[in-house]
mmCIF file of C-alpha atoms in Angstrom:
data_model
loop_
_atom_site.group_PDB
_atom_site.id
_atom_site.type_symbol
_atom_site.label_atom_id
_atom_site.label_comp_id
_atom_site.label_asym_id
_atom_site.label_seq_id
_atom_site.Cartn_x
_atom_site.Cartn_y
_atom_site.Cartn_z
ATOM 1 C CA MET Y 1 0.024 0.149 0.112
ATOM 2 C CA ALA Y 2 1.405 3.320 -0.969
ATOM 3 C CA ASP Y 3 2.452 5.308 2.078
ATOM 4 C CA ASP Y 4 0.770 8.628 0.947
ATOM 5 C CA TRP Y 5 -2.696 7.194 0.937
ATOM 6 C CA THR Y 6 -4.751 8.429 3.804
ATOM 7 C CA PRO Y 7 -8.080 6.852 4.434
ATOM 8 C CA PRO Y 8 -10.903 9.050 4.820
ATOM 9 C CA ALA Y 9 -11.663 10.179 8.287
ATOM 10 C CA GLY Y 10 -15.239 9.961 10.077
ATOM 11 C CA ASP Y 11 -17.358 8.611 12.694
ATOM 12 C CA LEU Y 12 -19.137 5.847 10.836
ATOM 13 C CA MET Y 13 -17.752 3.294 13.361
ATOM 14 C CA LYS Y 14 -17.427 5.395 16.363
ATOM 15 C CA GLY Y 15 -18.227 3.289 19.456
ATOM 16 C CA LYS Y 16 -17.840 -0.045 17.434
ATOM 17 C CA ARG Y 17 -15.163 -2.607 18.628
ATOM 18 C CA GLY Y 18 -13.956 -5.552 16.793
ATOM 19 C CA ILE Y 19 -11.292 -7.987 15.791
ATOM 20 C CA VAL Y 20 -8.987 -7.941 12.760
ATOM 21 C CA MET Y 21 -7.119 -11.198 11.921
ATOM 22 C CA GLY Y 22 -4.467 -11.565 9.219
ATOM 23 C CA VAL Y 23 -2.145 -8.385 9.170
ATOM 24 C CA ALA Y 24 1.083 -9.426 8.128
ATOM 25 C CA ASN Y 25 2.566 -6.200 6.953
ATOM 26 C CA GLN Y 26 1.671 -2.762 5.331
ATOM 27 C CA ASN Y 27 0.591 -4.346 2.170
ATOM 28 C CA SER Y 28 -1.976 -6.883 3.842
ATOM 29 C CA ILE Y 29 -5.621 -6.357 2.831
ATOM 30 C CA ALA Y 30 -6.439 -6.897 6.496
ATOM 31 C CA TRP Y 31 -4.108 -3.716 7.344
ATOM 32 C CA GLY Y 32 -5.927 -1.726 4.664
ATOM 33 C CA ILE Y 33 -9.491 -2.657 6.117
ATOM 34 C CA ALA Y 34 -7.904 -1.797 9.715
ATOM 35 C CA ARG Y 35 -6.704 1.710 8.726
ATOM 36 C CA GLN Y 36 -10.117 2.507 7.389
ATOM 37 C CA LEU Y 37 -11.887 1.066 10.509
ATOM 38 C CA ALA Y 38 -9.583 3.192 12.745
ATOM 39 C CA ALA Y 39 -10.077 6.283 10.483
ATOM 40 C CA GLN Y 40 -13.830 6.015 11.005
ATOM 41 C CA GLY Y 41 -13.473 5.659 14.913
ATOM 42 C CA ALA Y 42 -13.528 1.714 15.570
ATOM 43 C CA ASP Y 43 -11.489 0.243 18.446
ATOM 44 C CA ILE Y 44 -9.526 -2.824 16.969
ATOM 45 C CA ALA Y 45 -8.109 -5.671 18.637
ATOM 46 C CA PHE Y 46 -5.344 -7.285 16.331
ATOM 47 C CA THR Y 47 -4.303 -10.806 16.379
ATOM 48 C CA TYR Y 48 -0.826 -12.305 15.410
ATOM 49 C CA GLN Y 49 0.990 -15.582 15.352
ATOM 50 C CA GLY Y 50 4.487 -15.599 16.746
ATOM 51 C CA GLU Y 51 7.023 -13.227 17.962
ATOM 52 C CA ASN Y 52 8.367 -12.379 14.362
ATOM 53 C CA LEU Y 53 4.902 -11.375 13.240
ATOM 54 C CA GLU Y 54 4.432 -9.271 16.391
ATOM 55 C CA ARG Y 55 7.448 -7.311 15.677
ATOM 56 C CA ARG Y 56 6.536 -6.435 12.256
ATOM 57 C CA VAL Y 57 2.845 -5.729 13.056
ATOM 58 C CA ARG Y 58 3.165 -3.787 16.229
ATOM 59 C CA PRO Y 59 4.622 -0.580 14.687
ATOM 60 C CA LEU Y 60 1.739 -0.555 12.330
ATOM 61 C CA VAL Y 61 -0.854 -0.996 14.861
ATOM 62 C CA GLU Y 62 0.751 1.823 17.131
ATOM 63 C CA SER Y 63 0.932 4.238 14.042
ATOM 64 C CA ILE Y 64 -3.102 4.350 14.116
ATOM 65 C CA GLY Y 65 -2.983 4.894 17.876
ATOM 66 C CA MET Y 66 -3.972 1.055 18.800
ATOM 67 C CA ASP Y 67 -2.278 -1.183 21.413
ATOM 68 C CA PHE Y 68 -4.506 -4.041 21.783
ATOM 69 C CA MET Y 69 -2.652 -7.207 20.202
ATOM 70 C CA ILE Y 70 -3.339 -10.807 20.905
ATOM 71 C CA PRO Y 71 -1.499 -13.979 20.038
ATOM 72 C CA ALA Y 72 -3.755 -16.445 18.263
ATOM 73 C CA ASP Y 73 -2.870 -19.537 16.366
ATOM 74 C CA VAL Y 74 -6.019 -20.497 14.374
ATOM 75 C CA THR Y 75 -4.918 -24.264 14.337
ATOM 76 C CA ASP Y 76 -4.758 -24.414 18.088
ATOM 77 C CA ASP Y 77 -7.948 -24.445 20.112
ATOM 78 C CA ALA Y 78 -6.302 -23.387 23.326
ATOM 79 C CA SER Y 79 -4.733 -20.532 21.618
ATOM 80 C CA MET Y 80 -7.965 -19.398 20.148
ATOM 81 C CA ASP Y 81 -9.726 -19.715 23.452
ATOM 82 C CA ALA Y 82 -7.124 -17.537 25.047
ATOM 83 C CA ALA Y 83 -7.435 -14.984 22.387
ATOM 84 C CA PHE Y 84 -11.167 -14.652 22.751
ATOM 85 C CA ASP Y 85 -11.069 -14.628 26.502
ATOM 86 C CA ALA Y 86 -8.738 -11.899 26.349
ATOM 87 C CA VAL Y 87 -11.118 -9.780 24.055
ATOM 88 C CA LYS Y 88 -14.015 -10.753 26.177
ATOM 89 C CA ASP Y 89 -12.180 -9.622 29.313
ATOM 90 C CA LYS Y 90 -11.246 -6.249 27.968
ATOM 91 C CA TRP Y 91 -14.345 -5.335 26.141
ATOM 92 C CA GLY Y 92 -17.171 -7.722 26.990
ATOM 93 C CA THR Y 93 -18.732 -7.638 23.596
ATOM 94 C CA ILE Y 94 -17.640 -6.891 20.002
ATOM 95 C CA ASP Y 95 -19.344 -5.602 16.783
ATOM 96 C CA PHE Y 96 -17.344 -6.883 14.028
ATOM 97 C CA LEU Y 97 -14.882 -9.568 13.000
ATOM 98 C CA VAL Y 98 -12.530 -9.175 10.112
ATOM 99 C CA HIS Y 99 -11.059 -12.442 8.945
ATOM 100 C CA SER Y 100 -8.085 -12.352 6.409
ATOM 101 C CA ILE Y 101 -6.220 -15.529 6.933
ATOM 102 C CA ALA Y 102 -5.409 -18.342 4.112
ATOM 103 C CA PHE Y 103 -2.581 -20.596 3.626
ATOM 104 C CA ALA Y 104 -1.474 -23.317 1.113
ATOM 105 C CA GLY Y 105 1.778 -24.593 0.460
ATOM 106 C CA LYS Y 106 4.069 -23.062 -2.302
ATOM 107 C CA ASP Y 107 4.501 -26.594 -3.863
ATOM 108 C CA GLU Y 108 0.758 -26.759 -4.328
ATOM 109 C CA LEU Y 109 0.339 -23.332 -5.899
ATOM 110 C CA GLN Y 110 1.933 -24.183 -9.154
ATOM 111 C CA GLY Y 111 1.522 -26.300 -12.196
ATOM 112 C CA SER Y 112 -1.256 -29.135 -11.925
ATOM 113 C CA MET Y 113 -3.927 -28.972 -9.125
ATOM 114 C CA VAL Y 114 -4.439 -32.558 -9.464
ATOM 115 C CA ALA Y 115 -0.698 -33.650 -9.407
ATOM 116 C CA ASN Y 116 0.422 -31.345 -6.940
ATOM 117 C CA THR Y 117 -2.172 -31.380 -4.174
ATOM 118 C CA THR Y 118 -1.305 -33.825 -1.349
ATOM 119 C CA ARG Y 119 -3.609 -34.885 1.526
ATOM 120 C CA GLU Y 120 -1.911 -32.979 4.181
ATOM 121 C CA GLY Y 121 -1.728 -29.903 1.962
ATOM 122 C CA PHE Y 122 -5.405 -30.131 1.255
ATOM 123 C CA ARG Y 123 -6.214 -30.675 5.028
ATOM 124 C CA ARG Y 124 -3.902 -27.725 5.875
ATOM 125 C CA ALA Y 125 -5.329 -25.394 3.315
ATOM 126 C CA MET Y 126 -8.966 -26.087 4.431
ATOM 127 C CA ASP Y 127 -8.143 -25.911 8.090
ATOM 128 C CA ILE Y 128 -6.440 -22.630 8.044
ATOM 129 C CA SER Y 129 -8.197 -21.070 5.171
ATOM 130 C CA VAL Y 130 -11.929 -22.194 5.982
ATOM 131 C CA PHE Y 131 -12.340 -23.858 9.339
ATOM 132 C CA SER Y 132 -10.682 -20.991 10.933
ATOM 133 C CA PHE Y 133 -13.406 -18.721 9.702
ATOM 134 C CA ILE Y 134 -16.027 -20.988 10.841
ATOM 135 C CA ASP Y 135 -14.356 -21.318 14.254
ATOM 136 C CA THR Y 136 -13.821 -17.659 14.720
ATOM 137 C CA ALA Y 137 -17.482 -17.025 13.660
ATOM 138 C CA ARG Y 138 -18.836 -19.106 16.369
ATOM 139 C CA ARG Y 139 -16.518 -17.504 18.928
ATOM 140 C CA ALA Y 140 -17.287 -14.142 17.672
ATOM 141 C CA SER Y 141 -20.884 -14.549 17.755
ATOM 142 C CA GLU Y 142 -20.725 -15.500 21.422
ATOM 143 C CA ILE Y 143 -19.657 -11.929 22.046
ATOM 144 C CA MET Y 144 -22.026 -10.261 19.788
ATOM 145 C CA PRO Y 145 -25.149 -10.185 21.821
ATOM 146 C CA ASP Y 146 -26.716 -7.351 19.543
ATOM 147 C CA GLY Y 147 -25.595 -8.832 16.352
ATOM 148 C CA GLY Y 148 -22.715 -7.472 14.222
ATOM 149 C CA ALA Y 149 -20.706 -8.132 10.943
ATOM 150 C CA MET Y 150 -18.089 -10.722 9.923
ATOM 151 C CA ILE Y 151 -16.053 -10.478 6.668
ATOM 152 C CA CYS Y 152 -13.476 -12.844 5.000
ATOM 153 C CA MET Y 153 -11.704 -12.559 1.844
ATOM 154 C CA THR Y 154 -12.230 -14.458 -1.436
ATOM 155 C CA TYR Y 155 -11.199 -14.381 -4.980
ATOM 156 C CA LEU Y 156 -12.364 -15.178 -8.538
ATOM 157 C CA GLY Y 157 -10.452 -18.578 -8.385
ATOM 158 C CA ALA Y 158 -13.195 -19.664 -6.161
ATOM 159 C CA GLU Y 159 -15.485 -20.026 -9.362
ATOM 160 C CA ARG Y 160 -12.977 -20.204 -12.179
ATOM 161 C CA THR Y 161 -9.809 -21.687 -12.774
ATOM 162 C CA VAL Y 162 -7.067 -19.463 -12.171
ATOM 163 C CA PRO Y 163 -3.415 -20.542 -13.170
ATOM 164 C CA SER Y 164 -1.583 -21.899 -10.215
ATOM 165 C CA TYR Y 165 -4.395 -20.907 -7.639
ATOM 166 C CA ASN Y 166 -5.233 -24.632 -7.390
ATOM 167 C CA VAL Y 167 -6.030 -25.718 -3.971
ATOM 168 C CA MET Y 168 -6.503 -22.369 -2.717
ATOM 169 C CA GLY Y 169 -9.425 -21.962 -5.382
ATOM 170 C CA VAL Y 170 -11.177 -24.973 -3.806
ATOM 171 C CA ALA Y 171 -10.510 -23.555 -0.429
ATOM 172 C CA LYS Y 172 -12.155 -20.135 -1.332
ATOM 173 C CA ALA Y 173 -15.300 -21.643 -2.726
ATOM 174 C CA ALA Y 174 -15.742 -23.582 0.420
ATOM 175 C CA LEU Y 175 -15.048 -20.360 2.481
ATOM 176 C CA GLU Y 176 -17.919 -18.667 0.160
ATOM 177 C CA ALA Y 177 -20.166 -21.349 1.099
ATOM 178 C CA ALA Y 178 -19.229 -21.142 4.621
ATOM 179 C CA THR Y 179 -20.357 -17.341 4.940
ATOM 180 C CA ARG Y 180 -23.744 -18.461 3.594
ATOM 181 C CA TYR Y 181 -24.278 -21.400 6.204
ATOM 182 C CA ALA Y 182 -22.808 -19.023 9.028
ATOM 183 C CA ALA Y 183 -25.311 -16.374 8.220
ATOM 184 C CA ARG Y 184 -28.125 -19.007 8.133
ATOM 185 C CA ASP Y 185 -27.021 -20.519 11.493
ATOM 186 C CA LEU Y 186 -26.498 -17.075 13.095
ATOM 187 C CA GLY Y 187 -29.724 -15.595 11.772
ATOM 188 C CA ARG Y 188 -32.956 -16.672 10.498
ATOM 189 C CA ARG Y 189 -33.309 -19.455 8.034
ATOM 190 C CA ASP Y 190 -34.146 -17.078 5.241
ATOM 191 C CA ALA Y 191 -30.781 -15.719 5.020
ATOM 192 C CA HIS Y 192 -29.830 -15.063 1.548
ATOM 193 C CA ALA Y 193 -26.691 -14.733 -0.455
ATOM 194 C CA LEU Y 194 -26.423 -11.744 -2.554
ATOM 195 C CA PRO Y 195 -23.785 -11.965 -5.531
ATOM 196 C CA ARG Y 196 -22.875 -8.114 -6.385
ATOM 197 C CA ARG Y 197 -20.547 -6.487 -8.674
ATOM 198 C CA TYR Y 198 -18.511 -3.035 -7.745
ATOM 199 C CA PRO Y 199 -18.631 -0.302 -10.368
ATOM 200 C CA ARG Y 200 -15.622 0.545 -12.418
ATOM 201 C CA ARG Y 201 -13.263 -1.987 -11.081
ATOM 202 C CA GLN Y 202 -12.077 -5.108 -12.650
ATOM 203 C CA GLU Y 203 -10.390 -8.308 -12.071
ATOM 204 C CA PRO Y 204 -6.863 -8.797 -13.814
ATOM 205 C CA ASP Y 205 -8.619 -11.089 -16.543
ATOM 206 C CA GLY Y 206 -11.254 -8.382 -17.099
ATOM 207 C CA HIS Y 207 -14.091 -9.883 -15.371
ATOM 208 C CA GLY Y 208 -15.750 -7.795 -12.511
ATOM 209 C CA PRO Y 209 -15.180 -8.996 -8.999
ATOM 210 C CA ARG Y 210 -18.283 -10.203 -6.659
ATOM 211 C CA LEU Y 211 -19.214 -9.636 -3.048
ATOM 212 C CA VAL Y 212 -20.993 -12.730 -1.852
ATOM 213 C CA SER Y 213 -22.902 -11.409 1.291
ATOM 214 C CA ALA Y 214 -25.205 -13.490 3.538
ATOM 215 C CA GLU Y 215 -27.543 -11.886 6.199
ATOM 216 C CA GLY Y 216 -29.608 -13.304 8.804
ATOM 217 C CA ARG Y 217 -31.772 -11.994 11.648
ATOM 218 C CA HIS Y 218 -32.246 -14.192 14.841
ATOM 219 C CA ALA Y 219 -35.920 -14.837 15.911
ATOM 220 C CA HIS Y 220 -35.210 -12.521 18.902
ATOM 221 C CA GLY Y 221 -33.906 -9.614 16.615
ATOM 222 C CA ARG Y 222 -30.229 -10.294 16.554
ATOM 223 C CA ARG Y 223 -28.779 -9.537 13.211
ATOM 224 C CA CYS Y 224 -25.554 -10.980 11.670
ATOM 225 C CA ARG Y 225 -23.991 -10.243 8.154
ATOM 226 C CA CYS Y 226 -21.208 -12.603 6.952
ATOM 227 C CA SER Y 227 -19.393 -11.538 3.938
ATOM 228 C CA ALA Y 228 -16.769 -12.887 1.510
ATOM 229 C CA LEU Y 229 -14.879 -9.931 0.057
ATOM 230 C CA PRO Y 230 -12.998 -9.949 -3.306
ATOM 231 C CA ALA Y 231 -9.094 -10.061 -2.144
ATOM 232 C CA LEU Y 232 -7.774 -7.564 -4.666
ATOM 233 C CA ARG Y 233 -6.700 -4.098 -3.104
ATOM 234 C CA THR Y 234 -7.113 -2.339 0.143
ATOM 235 C CA ARG Y 235 -7.772 1.278 -1.223
ATOM 236 C CA PRO Y 236 -11.343 2.460 -1.317
ATOM 237 C CA LEU Y 237 -13.192 2.673 -4.557
ATOM 238 C CA ARG Y 238 -12.783 6.043 -6.449
ATOM 239 C CA ARG Y 239 -15.970 7.196 -8.487
ATOM 240 C CA ARG Y 240 -15.354 8.981 -11.510
#
């Protein structure tokens, strides 16, 4: 992300609190989202995995006036228990969750998907890229008594073949389905998916990106929106 970009300031998220997972450096999509949330007044808890990542991310977090950072390994239940306990102890409740976590081995992101995908590689990609969202959605919903929003990142490779995207495309397709089922389970049974296109933006191959969004409302009025966002870039749209 260019250092000269300043997200528009406002109070759209004033008084809102939430978790951002997946910031690795200043070019991370999660970081672009976090900057905009902060500029709109949100309080953010950032998760990280390992000391090396903490050293890279902490200066970014501090640059937007935040200091709430929590270690979290999405493949370890005890680590996730501790992370969400820390959020609950500090805030009690949250309003949003940003999930920007995915992984596939480099050997599986080249050549043939059929030839290069191993059983362990497939399990790992689905665990980190898909189950982690399902798990965090469950945990986040438990501290969203008044409803909230959850988003994760998807890509065109979820519905079309993209060279070398391979098992990650399969994982993203599963992730999109998970957003719909999560909205159904956290809201009413008539939760729905809404494919949309953003104006004046295109995928690298010329096709417009999509936003897969599912929204549900609990019988007692609690509302939950789960969305899979196109993982392309972090700057806001500029209307011409």
